Amino acid sequence: MRQREFEVNVGKKAYITYLCNDNFIPGAIALIKSAQHFEIKEPFVCMITEDVTEEGREILLKNGFSDLPVVDKIVPERIDGIKDRYKGNSWMMYTKLNLWSLYQYEKLVFLDADCLIVSPGVNMVEMPAVSAVKDIGYGGISAGVLVLEPNEEIFNDMLVEINNPEYDNTYSDQSFLDWYLKKNSMWNEIPLHYNTLQKRLQLVHESKVYHYNGQKPWITDQANSCHWQQGDTNEYNAWMHFYNLREKE
């Protein structure tokens, strides 16, 4: 299949995460502290929607995020078929596609806000776009960690294609990206240790990025299905270690 040709924008490189409200702010804080601990040199940015409060934005800036670009919500018309827990708020997931609209950056390394960098030597900015791990569960692209190049043509094309009935939208934005990137020959598969999924694997020595894509260490409300239930595990202690790190003097 011939790869589609898109122009590449020129600008700076950065690591980035995304918040659609205040609920994952503790995760974002632990993530950036892990990046600071392992001396990631590039700036760390947090893409947000209007639902992140002013207080939340102050907390993010205080903890080292260099910029908080505010993006519009992306609300797909096609939601029948989505089976993840965000079906009723599918915009929360599809809004992530705004990463391709941040044209002020040449390249972005995206990590979900429930990720941690857990070892030195995480230098992903030189990886080609679009780099992502293959999910060992459903077999498609795991969209929680991505290396990408923002591009207006790609972004506008995505906004049209999200309602295309050709793809199986079971996992919303992740299903879309799996279909879109593969059909355009834009996926570069990277080793699993750059996105070690909690639902699949334990935290191991080889992990570079650990992804708490199931239970969240900061959620204590037992009415929330994502609250931490595993007790005092290595994974829990690792997250608490980074979250509680003091800012460098």
PDB file of N, CA and C in Angstrom, residues 178-227:
ATOM      1  N   ASP A 178      -6.199   2.929  15.016  1.00  0.00           N
ATOM      2  CA  ASP A 178      -5.718   1.660  14.490  1.00  0.00           C
ATOM      3  C   ASP A 178      -6.089   1.531  13.010  1.00  0.00           C
ATOM      4  N   TRP A 179      -7.326   1.866  12.694  1.00  0.00           N
ATOM      5  CA  TRP A 179      -7.812   1.781  11.307  1.00  0.00           C
ATOM      6  C   TRP A 179      -7.172   2.857  10.429  1.00  0.00           C
ATOM      7  N   TYR A 180      -7.163   4.086  10.896  1.00  0.00           N
ATOM      8  CA  TYR A 180      -6.701   5.212  10.091  1.00  0.00           C
ATOM      9  C   TYR A 180      -5.199   5.115   9.799  1.00  0.00           C
ATOM     10  N   LEU A 181      -4.407   4.837  10.820  1.00  0.00           N
ATOM     11  CA  LEU A 181      -2.957   4.804  10.630  1.00  0.00           C
ATOM     12  C   LEU A 181      -2.542   3.631   9.762  1.00  0.00           C
ATOM     13  N   LYS A 182      -3.195   2.506   9.944  1.00  0.00           N
ATOM     14  CA  LYS A 182      -2.843   1.343   9.131  1.00  0.00           C
ATOM     15  C   LYS A 182      -3.255   1.544   7.671  1.00  0.00           C
ATOM     16  N   LYS A 183      -4.430   2.101   7.471  1.00  0.00           N
ATOM     17  CA  LYS A 183      -4.893   2.263   6.083  1.00  0.00           C
ATOM     18  C   LYS A 183      -4.035   3.271   5.317  1.00  0.00           C
ATOM     19  N   ASN A 184      -3.419   4.199   6.030  1.00  0.00           N
ATOM     20  CA  ASN A 184      -2.539   5.179   5.406  1.00  0.00           C
ATOM     21  C   ASN A 184      -1.054   4.833   5.542  1.00  0.00           C
ATOM     22  N   SER A 185      -0.779   3.607   5.994  1.00  0.00           N
ATOM     23  CA  SER A 185       0.607   3.127   6.154  1.00  0.00           C
ATOM     24  C   SER A 185       1.442   4.104   6.977  1.00  0.00           C
ATOM     25  N   MET A 186       0.883   4.535   8.100  1.00  0.00           N
ATOM     26  CA  MET A 186       1.535   5.549   8.938  1.00  0.00           C
ATOM     27  C   MET A 186       1.942   5.020  10.309  1.00  0.00           C
ATOM     28  N   TRP A 187       1.900   3.700  10.524  1.00  0.00           N
ATOM     29  CA  TRP A 187       2.208   3.160  11.845  1.00  0.00           C
ATOM     30  C   TRP A 187       3.590   2.527  11.862  1.00  0.00           C
ATOM     31  N   ASN A 188       4.408   2.958  12.819  1.00  0.00           N
ATOM     32  CA  ASN A 188       5.700   2.343  13.097  1.00  0.00           C
ATOM     33  C   ASN A 188       5.603   1.635  14.442  1.00  0.00           C
ATOM     34  N   GLU A 189       5.653   0.318  14.449  1.00  0.00           N
ATOM     35  CA  GLU A 189       5.519  -0.443  15.703  1.00  0.00           C
ATOM     36  C   GLU A 189       6.797  -0.350  16.523  1.00  0.00           C
ATOM     37  N   ILE A 190       6.633  -0.055  17.822  1.00  0.00           N
ATOM     38  CA  ILE A 190       7.769   0.044  18.738  1.00  0.00           C
ATOM     39  C   ILE A 190       7.649  -1.018  19.826  1.00  0.00           C
ATOM     40  N   PRO A 191       8.749  -1.311  20.543  1.00  0.00           N
ATOM     41  CA  PRO A 191       8.731  -2.390  21.538  1.00  0.00           C
ATOM     42  C   PRO A 191       7.713  -2.164  22.651  1.00  0.00           C
ATOM     43  N   LEU A 192       7.231  -3.266  23.185  1.00  0.00           N
ATOM     44  CA  LEU A 192       6.175  -3.258  24.182  1.00  0.00           C
ATOM     45  C   LEU A 192       6.548  -2.497  25.440  1.00  0.00           C
ATOM     46  N   HIS A 193       7.838  -2.437  25.763  1.00  0.00           N
ATOM     47  CA  HIS A 193       8.214  -1.794  27.025  1.00  0.00           C
ATOM     48  C   HIS A 193       8.030  -0.276  27.006  1.00  0.00           C
ATOM     49  N   TYR A 194       7.686   0.294  25.845  1.00  0.00           N
ATOM     50  CA  TYR A 194       7.363   1.721  25.799  1.00  0.00           C
ATOM     51  C   TYR A 194       5.900   1.997  26.141  1.00  0.00           C
ATOM     52  N   ASN A 195       5.119   0.949  26.362  1.00  0.00           N
ATOM     53  CA  ASN A 195       3.731   1.104  26.803  1.00  0.00           C
ATOM     54  C   ASN A 195       3.288  -0.211  27.429  1.00  0.00           C
ATOM     55  N   THR A 196       3.805  -0.481  28.632  1.00  0.00           N
ATOM     56  CA  THR A 196       3.475  -1.710  29.350  1.00  0.00           C
ATOM     57  C   THR A 196       2.118  -1.533  30.017  1.00  0.00           C
ATOM     58  N   LEU A 197       1.131  -2.284  29.558  1.00  0.00           N
ATOM     59  CA  LEU A 197      -0.249  -2.094  30.008  1.00  0.00           C
ATOM     60  C   LEU A 197      -0.541  -2.856  31.295  1.00  0.00           C
ATOM     61  N   GLN A 198      -1.090  -2.148  32.269  1.00  0.00           N
ATOM     62  CA  GLN A 198      -1.442  -2.763  33.544  1.00  0.00           C
ATOM     63  C   GLN A 198      -2.425  -3.923  33.373  1.00  0.00           C
ATOM     64  N   LYS A 199      -3.357  -3.793  32.444  1.00  0.00           N
ATOM     65  CA  LYS A 199      -4.354  -4.840  32.237  1.00  0.00           C
ATOM     66  C   LYS A 199      -3.750  -6.114  31.666  1.00  0.00           C
ATOM     67  N   ARG A 200      -2.525  -6.003  31.128  1.00  0.00           N
ATOM     68  CA  ARG A 200      -1.898  -7.156  30.482  1.00  0.00           C
ATOM     69  C   ARG A 200      -0.676  -7.668  31.231  1.00  0.00           C
ATOM     70  N   LEU A 201       0.129  -6.727  31.765  1.00  0.00           N
ATOM     71  CA  LEU A 201       1.446  -7.096  32.278  1.00  0.00           C
ATOM     72  C   LEU A 201       1.758  -6.382  33.583  1.00  0.00           C
ATOM     73  N   GLN A 202       2.625  -7.002  34.373  1.00  0.00           N
ATOM     74  CA  GLN A 202       3.118  -6.361  35.583  1.00  0.00           C
ATOM     75  C   GLN A 202       4.268  -5.415  35.235  1.00  0.00           C
ATOM     76  N   LEU A 203       4.541  -4.517  36.159  1.00  0.00           N
ATOM     77  CA  LEU A 203       5.693  -3.635  36.021  1.00  0.00           C
ATOM     78  C   LEU A 203       6.963  -4.482  36.140  1.00  0.00           C
ATOM     79  N   VAL A 204       7.794  -4.464  35.113  1.00  0.00           N
ATOM     80  CA  VAL A 204       9.016  -5.265  35.107  1.00  0.00           C
ATOM     81  C   VAL A 204      10.208  -4.366  34.828  1.00  0.00           C
ATOM     82  N   HIS A 205      11.394  -4.923  35.020  1.00  0.00           N
ATOM     83  CA  HIS A 205      12.627  -4.152  34.887  1.00  0.00           C
ATOM     84  C   HIS A 205      12.770  -3.552  33.495  1.00  0.00           C
ATOM     85  N   GLU A 206      12.283  -4.262  32.480  1.00  0.00           N
ATOM     86  CA  GLU A 206      12.457  -3.795  31.106  1.00  0.00           C
ATOM     87  C   GLU A 206      11.500  -2.657  30.734  1.00  0.00           C
ATOM     88  N   SER A 207      10.506  -2.380  31.573  1.00  0.00           N
ATOM     89  CA  SER A 207       9.526  -1.349  31.244  1.00  0.00           C
ATOM     90  C   SER A 207      10.183   0.020  31.151  1.00  0.00           C
ATOM     91  N   LYS A 208       9.784   0.778  30.134  1.00  0.00           N
ATOM     92  CA  LYS A 208      10.184   2.180  30.010  1.00  0.00           C
ATOM     93  C   LYS A 208       9.031   3.093  30.434  1.00  0.00           C
ATOM     94  N   VAL A 209       7.824   2.761  29.960  1.00  0.00           N
ATOM     95  CA  VAL A 209       6.614   3.505  30.315  1.00  0.00           C
ATOM     96  C   VAL A 209       5.594   2.494  30.821  1.00  0.00           C
ATOM     97  N   TYR A 210       5.093   2.726  32.032  1.00  0.00           N
ATOM     98  CA  TYR A 210       4.066   1.842  32.588  1.00  0.00           C
ATOM     99  C   TYR A 210       2.730   2.574  32.550  1.00  0.00           C
ATOM    100  N   HIS A 211       1.711   1.874  32.063  1.00  0.00           N
ATOM    101  CA  HIS A 211       0.416   2.486  31.785  1.00  0.00           C
ATOM    102  C   HIS A 211      -0.652   1.878  32.687  1.00  0.00           C
ATOM    103  N   TYR A 212      -1.180   2.682  33.613  1.00  0.00           N
ATOM    104  CA  TYR A 212      -2.222   2.232  34.533  1.00  0.00           C
ATOM    105  C   TYR A 212      -3.579   2.329  33.835  1.00  0.00           C
ATOM    106  N   ASN A 213      -3.759   1.506  32.822  1.00  0.00           N
ATOM    107  CA  ASN A 213      -4.963   1.607  31.997  1.00  0.00           C
ATOM    108  C   ASN A 213      -6.154   0.846  32.573  1.00  0.00           C
ATOM    109  N   GLY A 214      -6.021   0.420  33.830  1.00  0.00           N
ATOM    110  CA  GLY A 214      -7.137  -0.211  34.531  1.00  0.00           C
ATOM    111  C   GLY A 214      -7.430   0.550  35.812  1.00  0.00           C
ATOM    112  N   GLN A 215      -6.951   0.041  36.922  1.00  0.00           N
ATOM    113  CA  GLN A 215      -7.171   0.686  38.217  1.00  0.00           C
ATOM    114  C   GLN A 215      -6.192   1.848  38.410  1.00  0.00           C
ATOM    115  N   LYS A 216      -6.698   2.929  39.015  1.00  0.00           N
ATOM    116  CA  LYS A 216      -5.899   4.137  39.193  1.00  0.00           C
ATOM    117  C   LYS A 216      -5.473   4.277  40.652  1.00  0.00           C
ATOM    118  N   PRO A 217      -4.194   4.410  40.926  1.00  0.00           N
ATOM    119  CA  PRO A 217      -3.715   4.479  42.311  1.00  0.00           C
ATOM    120  C   PRO A 217      -4.272   5.652  43.104  1.00  0.00           C
ATOM    121  N   TRP A 218      -4.669   6.732  42.432  1.00  0.00           N
ATOM    122  CA  TRP A 218      -5.153   7.914  43.150  1.00  0.00           C
ATOM    123  C   TRP A 218      -6.660   7.896  43.405  1.00  0.00           C
ATOM    124  N   ILE A 219      -7.373   6.933  42.871  1.00  0.00           N
ATOM    125  CA  ILE A 219      -8.830   6.873  43.072  1.00  0.00           C
ATOM    126  C   ILE A 219      -9.133   5.971  44.263  1.00  0.00           C
ATOM    127  N   THR A 220      -9.732   6.549  45.288  1.00  0.00           N
ATOM    128  CA  THR A 220     -10.062   5.804  46.515  1.00  0.00           C
ATOM    129  C   THR A 220     -11.560   5.557  46.671  1.00  0.00           C
ATOM    130  N   ASP A 221     -12.373   6.237  45.879  1.00  0.00           N
ATOM    131  CA  ASP A 221     -13.821   6.075  45.948  1.00  0.00           C
ATOM    132  C   ASP A 221     -14.206   4.689  45.435  1.00  0.00           C
ATOM    133  N   GLN A 222     -14.715   3.834  46.309  1.00  0.00           N
ATOM    134  CA  GLN A 222     -15.015   2.464  45.924  1.00  0.00           C
ATOM    135  C   GLN A 222     -16.210   2.367  44.987  1.00  0.00           C
ATOM    136  N   ALA A 223     -16.966   3.439  44.870  1.00  0.00           N
ATOM    137  CA  ALA A 223     -18.072   3.445  43.910  1.00  0.00           C
ATOM    138  C   ALA A 223     -17.566   3.622  42.478  1.00  0.00           C
ATOM    139  N   ASN A 224     -16.328   4.045  42.347  1.00  0.00           N
ATOM    140  CA  ASN A 224     -15.713   4.220  41.036  1.00  0.00           C
ATOM    141  C   ASN A 224     -15.074   2.892  40.614  1.00  0.00           C
ATOM    142  N   SER A 225     -15.473   2.370  39.484  1.00  0.00           N
ATOM    143  CA  SER A 225     -14.985   1.057  39.044  1.00  0.00           C
ATOM    144  C   SER A 225     -13.478   1.040  38.807  1.00  0.00           C
ATOM    145  N   CYS A 226     -12.871   2.218  38.692  1.00  0.00           N
ATOM    146  CA  CYS A 226     -11.427   2.295  38.449  1.00  0.00           C
ATOM    147  C   CYS A 226     -10.620   2.501  39.727  1.00  0.00           C
ATOM    148  N   HIS A 227     -11.262   2.407  40.891  1.00  0.00           N
ATOM    149  CA  HIS A 227     -10.508   2.628  42.131  1.00  0.00           C
ATOM    150  C   HIS A 227      -9.490   1.505  42.347  1.00  0.00           C
TER     151      HIS A 227
END
